[in-house]
Every structure is written in C-alpha cells, then in structure tokens.
Amino acid sequence: QTARQASSVTISMDGDSPSRLSSPIALADGSLEFRLEGSPDRQYVILRSIDLEKWTPILPNRLKASSTVLRFEIDSKASLYRVSALPP
C-alpha cells in the first residue's frame, strides 16, 4: 500500500486542553490518516472544510490515552482539517 505525506498540521487550544492533528498521510486506498493528540478521556471532533468558512464535523472520538491514530475516507476535493474539543 503506497502512502503519501500530506502537508497540514492543526493545533487547537480549547481552554486548558490543547489538541493537535499531526502526521497526516493520504493512503493509496483513498483514506486519510492522522494522529490525534490531546487529553485522555476527553471527547474531540474532527472538522473538514473546503473553503475555511464552513466546517463540517466528520469524526467524533474520545481519547483513551494521550494520542491515537485515526483513519477515515476522503473524497477527491482538496480539504482542510482541524480538531476541536467537545464540552466535558
């Protein structure tokens, strides 16, 4: 399986809980892989935009440790991704 490195990293500060998407990789099967870093037992949502104005939630995730690898399907449009912590 061939992968190519994507070139975007997002760091969000939600109060005292910094979160970060790092190590983005676009995989040959059409999926995208990121490492999500944040506070254990905190719920986060990955958001997607094609224009930086409208953001669509695509993947909620509760961290069990300080980081996890996430993989999800992408379409052919160039997109931007960010992470946001949900209220406790």
PDB file of C-alpha atoms in Angstrom, residues 1-86:
ATOM      1  CA  GLN A   1       0.000   0.000   0.000  1.00  0.00           C
ATOM      2  CA  THR A   2       1.554   3.278  -1.125  1.00  0.00           C
ATOM      3  CA  ALA A   3       1.079   6.355   1.028  1.00  0.00           C
ATOM      4  CA  ARG A   4       1.999   9.977   0.542  1.00  0.00           C
ATOM      5  CA  GLN A   5       2.664  12.513   3.226  1.00  0.00           C
ATOM      6  CA  ALA A   6       0.112  15.328   3.391  1.00  0.00           C
ATOM      7  CA  SER A   7       1.284  18.738   4.479  1.00  0.00           C
ATOM      8  CA  SER A   8      -1.029  20.099   7.152  1.00  0.00           C
ATOM      9  CA  VAL A   9      -0.975  20.106  10.921  1.00  0.00           C
ATOM     10  CA  THR A  10      -3.588  21.784  13.114  1.00  0.00           C
ATOM     11  CA  ILE A  11      -3.192  22.773  16.747  1.00  0.00           C
ATOM     12  CA  SER A  12      -6.277  23.926  18.655  1.00  0.00           C
ATOM     13  CA  MET A  13      -6.383  25.454  22.096  1.00  0.00           C
ATOM     14  CA  ASP A  14      -9.713  24.841  23.801  1.00  0.00           C
ATOM     15  CA  GLY A  15      -9.270  26.353  27.236  1.00  0.00           C
ATOM     16  CA  ASP A  16      -6.633  24.343  29.073  1.00  0.00           C
ATOM     17  CA  SER A  17      -6.891  21.325  26.772  1.00  0.00           C
ATOM     18  CA  PRO A  18      -4.581  21.649  23.755  1.00  0.00           C
ATOM     19  CA  SER A  19      -5.313  19.246  20.935  1.00  0.00           C
ATOM     20  CA  ARG A  20      -3.402  18.536  17.766  1.00  0.00           C
ATOM     21  CA  LEU A  21      -3.722  16.695  14.471  1.00  0.00           C
ATOM     22  CA  SER A  22      -0.321  15.579  13.253  1.00  0.00           C
ATOM     23  CA  SER A  23       1.398  13.146  10.873  1.00  0.00           C
ATOM     24  CA  PRO A  24      -1.219  13.376   8.087  1.00  0.00           C
ATOM     25  CA  ILE A  25      -0.862  10.655   5.453  1.00  0.00           C
ATOM     26  CA  ALA A  26      -3.041  10.192   2.359  1.00  0.00           C
ATOM     27  CA  LEU A  27      -3.206   6.428   1.752  1.00  0.00           C
ATOM     28  CA  ALA A  28      -3.494   4.723  -1.631  1.00  0.00           C
ATOM     29  CA  ASP A  29      -6.931   3.294  -0.734  1.00  0.00           C
ATOM     30  CA  GLY A  30      -8.381   6.834  -0.623  1.00  0.00           C
ATOM     31  CA  SER A  31      -8.339   7.222   3.137  1.00  0.00           C
ATOM     32  CA  LEU A  32      -6.545   9.778   5.278  1.00  0.00           C
ATOM     33  CA  GLU A  33      -4.675   9.002   8.474  1.00  0.00           C
ATOM     34  CA  PHE A  34      -3.886  11.482  11.282  1.00  0.00           C
ATOM     35  CA  ARG A  35      -2.527  11.230  14.784  1.00  0.00           C
ATOM     36  CA  LEU A  36      -4.844  12.980  17.272  1.00  0.00           C
ATOM     37  CA  GLU A  37      -3.134  14.226  20.422  1.00  0.00           C
ATOM     38  CA  GLY A  38      -4.989  15.644  23.405  1.00  0.00           C
ATOM     39  CA  SER A  39      -6.116  14.965  26.946  1.00  0.00           C
ATOM     40  CA  PRO A  40      -7.076  11.391  27.887  1.00  0.00           C
ATOM     41  CA  ASP A  41     -10.802  10.766  28.392  1.00  0.00           C
ATOM     42  CA  ARG A  42     -11.695  13.979  26.526  1.00  0.00           C
ATOM     43  CA  GLN A  43     -14.026  13.929  23.521  1.00  0.00           C
ATOM     44  CA  TYR A  44     -12.868  15.581  20.290  1.00  0.00           C
ATOM     45  CA  VAL A  45     -14.383  16.058  16.850  1.00  0.00           C
ATOM     46  CA  ILE A  46     -12.517  16.276  13.542  1.00  0.00           C
ATOM     47  CA  LEU A  47     -13.881  19.006  11.260  1.00  0.00           C
ATOM     48  CA  ARG A  48     -13.464  19.349   7.478  1.00  0.00           C
ATOM     49  CA  SER A  49     -13.661  22.408   5.198  1.00  0.00           C
ATOM     50  CA  ILE A  50     -13.015  23.147   1.547  1.00  0.00           C
ATOM     51  CA  ASP A  51     -13.189  26.945   1.950  1.00  0.00           C
ATOM     52  CA  LEU A  52     -12.181  27.785   5.579  1.00  0.00           C
ATOM     53  CA  GLU A  53     -15.674  29.247   6.164  1.00  0.00           C
ATOM     54  CA  LYS A  54     -17.978  26.249   6.549  1.00  0.00           C
ATOM     55  CA  TRP A  55     -16.701  23.408   8.767  1.00  0.00           C
ATOM     56  CA  THR A  56     -18.421  20.006   8.791  1.00  0.00           C
ATOM     57  CA  PRO A  57     -17.955  17.513  11.632  1.00  0.00           C
ATOM     58  CA  ILE A  58     -16.794  14.189  10.221  1.00  0.00           C
ATOM     59  CA  LEU A  59     -15.424  12.105  13.065  1.00  0.00           C
ATOM     60  CA  PRO A  60     -16.056  12.255  16.821  1.00  0.00           C
ATOM     61  CA  ASN A  61     -13.525  10.499  19.022  1.00  0.00           C
ATOM     62  CA  ARG A  62     -12.954  10.043  22.762  1.00  0.00           C
ATOM     63  CA  LEU A  63      -9.275   9.696  23.588  1.00  0.00           C
ATOM     64  CA  LYS A  64      -8.451   6.809  25.906  1.00  0.00           C
ATOM     65  CA  ALA A  65      -4.771   7.803  26.010  1.00  0.00           C
ATOM     66  CA  SER A  66      -2.926  10.998  25.136  1.00  0.00           C
ATOM     67  CA  SER A  67      -2.928  10.127  21.410  1.00  0.00           C
ATOM     68  CA  THR A  68      -4.477   7.814  18.842  1.00  0.00           C
ATOM     69  CA  VAL A  69      -4.291   7.227  15.100  1.00  0.00           C
ATOM     70  CA  LEU A  70      -7.471   8.000  13.151  1.00  0.00           C
ATOM     71  CA  ARG A  71      -8.288   6.874   9.615  1.00  0.00           C
ATOM     72  CA  PHE A  72     -11.249   7.995   7.522  1.00  0.00           C
ATOM     73  CA  GLU A  73     -12.376   8.103   3.891  1.00  0.00           C
ATOM     74  CA  ILE A  74     -11.771  11.260   1.846  1.00  0.00           C
ATOM     75  CA  ASP A  75     -13.130  12.459  -1.484  1.00  0.00           C
ATOM     76  CA  SER A  76     -11.126  13.994  -4.306  1.00  0.00           C
ATOM     77  CA  LYS A  77     -11.620  17.630  -3.215  1.00  0.00           C
ATOM     78  CA  ALA A  78      -8.748  19.415  -1.529  1.00  0.00           C
ATOM     79  CA  SER A  79      -9.789  19.771   2.106  1.00  0.00           C
ATOM     80  CA  LEU A  80      -8.608  21.271   5.353  1.00  0.00           C
ATOM     81  CA  TYR A  81      -8.994  19.504   8.686  1.00  0.00           C
ATOM     82  CA  ARG A  82      -8.991  20.693  12.266  1.00  0.00           C
ATOM     83  CA  VAL A  83      -9.760  19.276  15.680  1.00  0.00           C
ATOM     84  CA  SER A  84     -11.958  20.732  18.393  1.00  0.00           C
ATOM     85  CA  ALA A  85     -12.525  19.546  21.954  1.00  0.00           C
ATOM     86  CA  LEU A  86     -16.164  18.998  22.881  1.00  0.00           C
TER      87      LEU A  86
END
